[in-house]
Every structure is written in C-alpha cells, then in structure tokens.
C-alpha cells in the first residue's frame, strides 16, 4: 500500500500549487506551461473548453483572459498516494457575473524522473451564473476567433445576442413555401 500523505510530496506540491496560482493571476503563460507535463496525453478541462495535449493547453493559455485578480482560495486538499502522485483539490472564491462565485479546481501532479513534478490532468469548473447561454456562446466564439472579449464587456455582448435571437426567432419560425427560391449558401 502506498504511503498516503507523504509529507515531502505534499509540501512540495503545495508550494508548486501556490506558485501556479501566482503565475495564473499574473497571466504568466510561460510559467503556467512549465507546470504541465509536456505530452499529448496531458488533459485540462476548463469552464468553457477542453484541451487535450500540452500544445492545446498552451494555445488556450495564450488566448485566455487572466482570471479575477481578487480570487481567494478558501479550501485546499493536498493528498499524496506514494511519493510520486499528488492530488490537489481547491475551492476558490472569485467575482462572477452575478456576484461572488465558487470555483472548483482539481489537479493531478506526478513526479517524473527527468522532469520533476508536473500536472498531468486538471479540471476547473464553477456552477455560477456566467451570464447564461448567450454569454457562454460569446465567450466560446471570441476564443475560437482569437478575439479579445473583456469580462466587463461580456454582459452587454450577451444581451445584444439575446436581442438578435429574439428578432430572428419569428423569422425562422415562419414556413417558407417550396415554391420560393432559396438563397445560395456560400462557404469559405
């Protein structure tokens, strides 16, 4: 049976996790990437994206907005399973679109002989109201198109999308007779 809560493994990874959080707030992409295992098998599930492989995680990081700088870790569990595997689970309070938001973060750290401690799997989620489906749509579209979308702008963008949908919905609901010539569909 592996030694659970190996003191050296737990304290080392707790310090690395603290450094990770500082790099996250500073939006230090190079530092953030140095914490992840450089492999196509590394996985990070975020709030609105899924990154499979260290290259996908790097691409996401380069285009992501930095998190709320006022975020505060309110609970953290660091548990080792032997000297080379550590699980970090956190609850973090941050500002959300509708007020304070509880973010959940999990990371699995593995110690590699040639690379030291690296995150091999990570997950971030929050059940907060992020502005509804239009805000999620706008955030995902901005990321896919590499367009900046500041968090302060998101509610107004979501509202405009919701209004446009309200205008378009009756048009899409109206049946078009087969005798009407359809417009050509253009593709890139």
Short mmCIF file of C-alpha atoms in Angstrom, two decimals, residues 44-147:
data_model
loop_
_atom_site.label_atom_id
_atom_site.label_comp_id
_atom_site.label_asym_id
_atom_site.label_seq_id
_atom_site.Cartn_x
_atom_site.Cartn_y
_atom_site.Cartn_z
CA UNK A 44 -7.13 20.18 -18.96
CA UNK A 45 -10.88 20.69 -18.81
CA UNK A 46 -11.78 24.33 -18.25
CA UNK A 47 -15.01 26.19 -17.73
CA UNK A 48 -15.70 26.54 -21.47
CA UNK A 49 -13.01 24.50 -23.19
CA UNK A 50 -11.41 21.08 -23.28
CA UNK A 51 -7.68 20.90 -24.01
CA UNK A 52 -6.18 17.57 -24.96
CA UNK A 53 -2.38 17.67 -25.02
CA UNK A 54 0.15 20.23 -23.82
CA UNK A 55 0.08 22.08 -27.19
CA UNK A 56 -3.69 22.63 -26.89
CA UNK A 57 -3.23 23.86 -23.32
CA UNK A 58 -0.54 26.30 -24.50
CA UNK A 59 -2.83 27.59 -27.27
CA UNK A 60 -5.64 28.11 -24.77
CA UNK A 61 -3.37 29.91 -22.30
CA UNK A 62 -2.05 32.29 -24.95
CA UNK A 63 -5.60 33.39 -25.79
CA UNK A 64 -7.27 33.24 -22.38
CA UNK A 65 -8.16 36.27 -20.32
CA UNK A 66 -6.45 36.36 -16.92
CA UNK A 67 -8.70 35.36 -14.02
CA UNK A 68 -10.10 37.70 -11.41
CA UNK A 69 -7.09 39.04 -9.51
CA UNK A 70 -9.15 39.17 -6.31
CA UNK A 71 -9.74 35.42 -6.25
CA UNK A 72 -9.14 33.82 -2.88
CA UNK A 73 -8.52 30.18 -2.09
CA UNK A 74 -10.90 29.19 0.67
CA UNK A 75 -10.16 25.47 0.88
CA UNK A 76 -7.43 23.18 -0.42
CA UNK A 77 -6.85 19.47 -0.03
CA UNK A 78 -3.41 18.08 -0.92
CA UNK A 79 -3.18 14.28 -0.73
CA UNK A 80 -0.34 12.08 -1.89
CA UNK A 81 -0.55 8.46 -2.94
CA UNK A 82 3.02 7.33 -2.58
CA UNK A 83 5.96 9.67 -3.08
CA UNK A 84 5.25 10.42 -6.76
CA UNK A 85 1.49 11.13 -7.11
CA UNK A 86 -0.38 14.04 -5.53
CA UNK A 87 -3.95 15.23 -5.89
CA UNK A 88 -4.78 18.92 -5.30
CA UNK A 89 -8.43 19.94 -4.91
CA UNK A 90 -9.42 23.56 -4.26
CA UNK A 91 -12.38 25.81 -3.75
CA UNK A 92 -11.69 29.39 -4.80
CA UNK A 93 -13.94 32.42 -4.33
CA UNK A 94 -13.90 34.89 -7.23
CA UNK A 95 -16.05 37.63 -8.72
CA UNK A 96 -18.72 36.33 -11.10
CA UNK A 97 -21.18 38.00 -13.44
CA UNK A 98 -23.89 37.80 -10.77
CA UNK A 99 -21.69 38.27 -7.69
CA UNK A 100 -19.23 36.05 -5.80
CA UNK A 101 -18.57 32.73 -7.47
CA UNK A 102 -17.19 29.47 -6.06
CA UNK A 103 -14.70 27.91 -8.47
CA UNK A 104 -13.64 24.28 -8.15
CA UNK A 105 -10.17 23.29 -9.31
CA UNK A 106 -8.53 19.89 -9.37
CA UNK A 107 -5.04 18.88 -10.45
CA UNK A 108 -3.19 15.59 -10.53
CA UNK A 109 0.56 16.02 -10.13
CA UNK A 110 3.10 13.30 -10.98
CA UNK A 111 6.82 13.34 -10.25
CA UNK A 112 8.81 12.32 -13.33
CA UNK A 113 12.46 11.22 -13.00
CA UNK A 114 13.60 13.56 -15.80
CA UNK A 115 11.17 16.50 -15.36
CA UNK A 116 10.23 16.65 -11.70
CA UNK A 117 6.66 17.45 -10.59
CA UNK A 118 4.18 18.18 -13.43
CA UNK A 119 0.41 18.48 -13.76
CA UNK A 120 -0.88 15.62 -15.91
CA UNK A 121 -4.58 16.33 -15.52
CA UNK A 122 -6.54 19.42 -14.47
CA UNK A 123 -10.16 20.48 -14.24
CA UNK A 124 -11.77 23.84 -13.49
CA UNK A 125 -15.49 24.39 -13.08
CA UNK A 126 -17.90 26.72 -11.44
CA UNK A 127 -21.66 26.44 -11.05
CA UNK A 128 -22.06 30.23 -11.02
CA UNK A 129 -24.31 32.11 -13.34
CA UNK A 130 -21.88 33.08 -16.08
CA UNK A 131 -24.43 35.23 -17.85
CA UNK A 132 -26.46 32.42 -19.38
CA UNK A 133 -26.11 30.61 -22.68
CA UNK A 134 -25.51 33.79 -24.71
CA UNK A 135 -22.55 34.76 -22.53
CA UNK A 136 -21.13 31.25 -22.92
CA UNK A 137 -21.69 31.41 -26.69
CA UNK A 138 -19.98 34.82 -26.91
CA UNK A 139 -17.01 33.63 -24.83
CA UNK A 140 -16.53 30.49 -26.93
CA UNK A 141 -16.89 32.39 -30.22
CA UNK A 142 -14.36 35.02 -29.09
CA UNK A 143 -11.87 32.29 -28.17
CA UNK A 144 -12.42 30.39 -31.43
CA UNK A 145 -11.88 33.58 -33.45
CA UNK A 146 -8.97 34.80 -31.29
CA UNK A 147 -10.88 38.00 -30.50
#
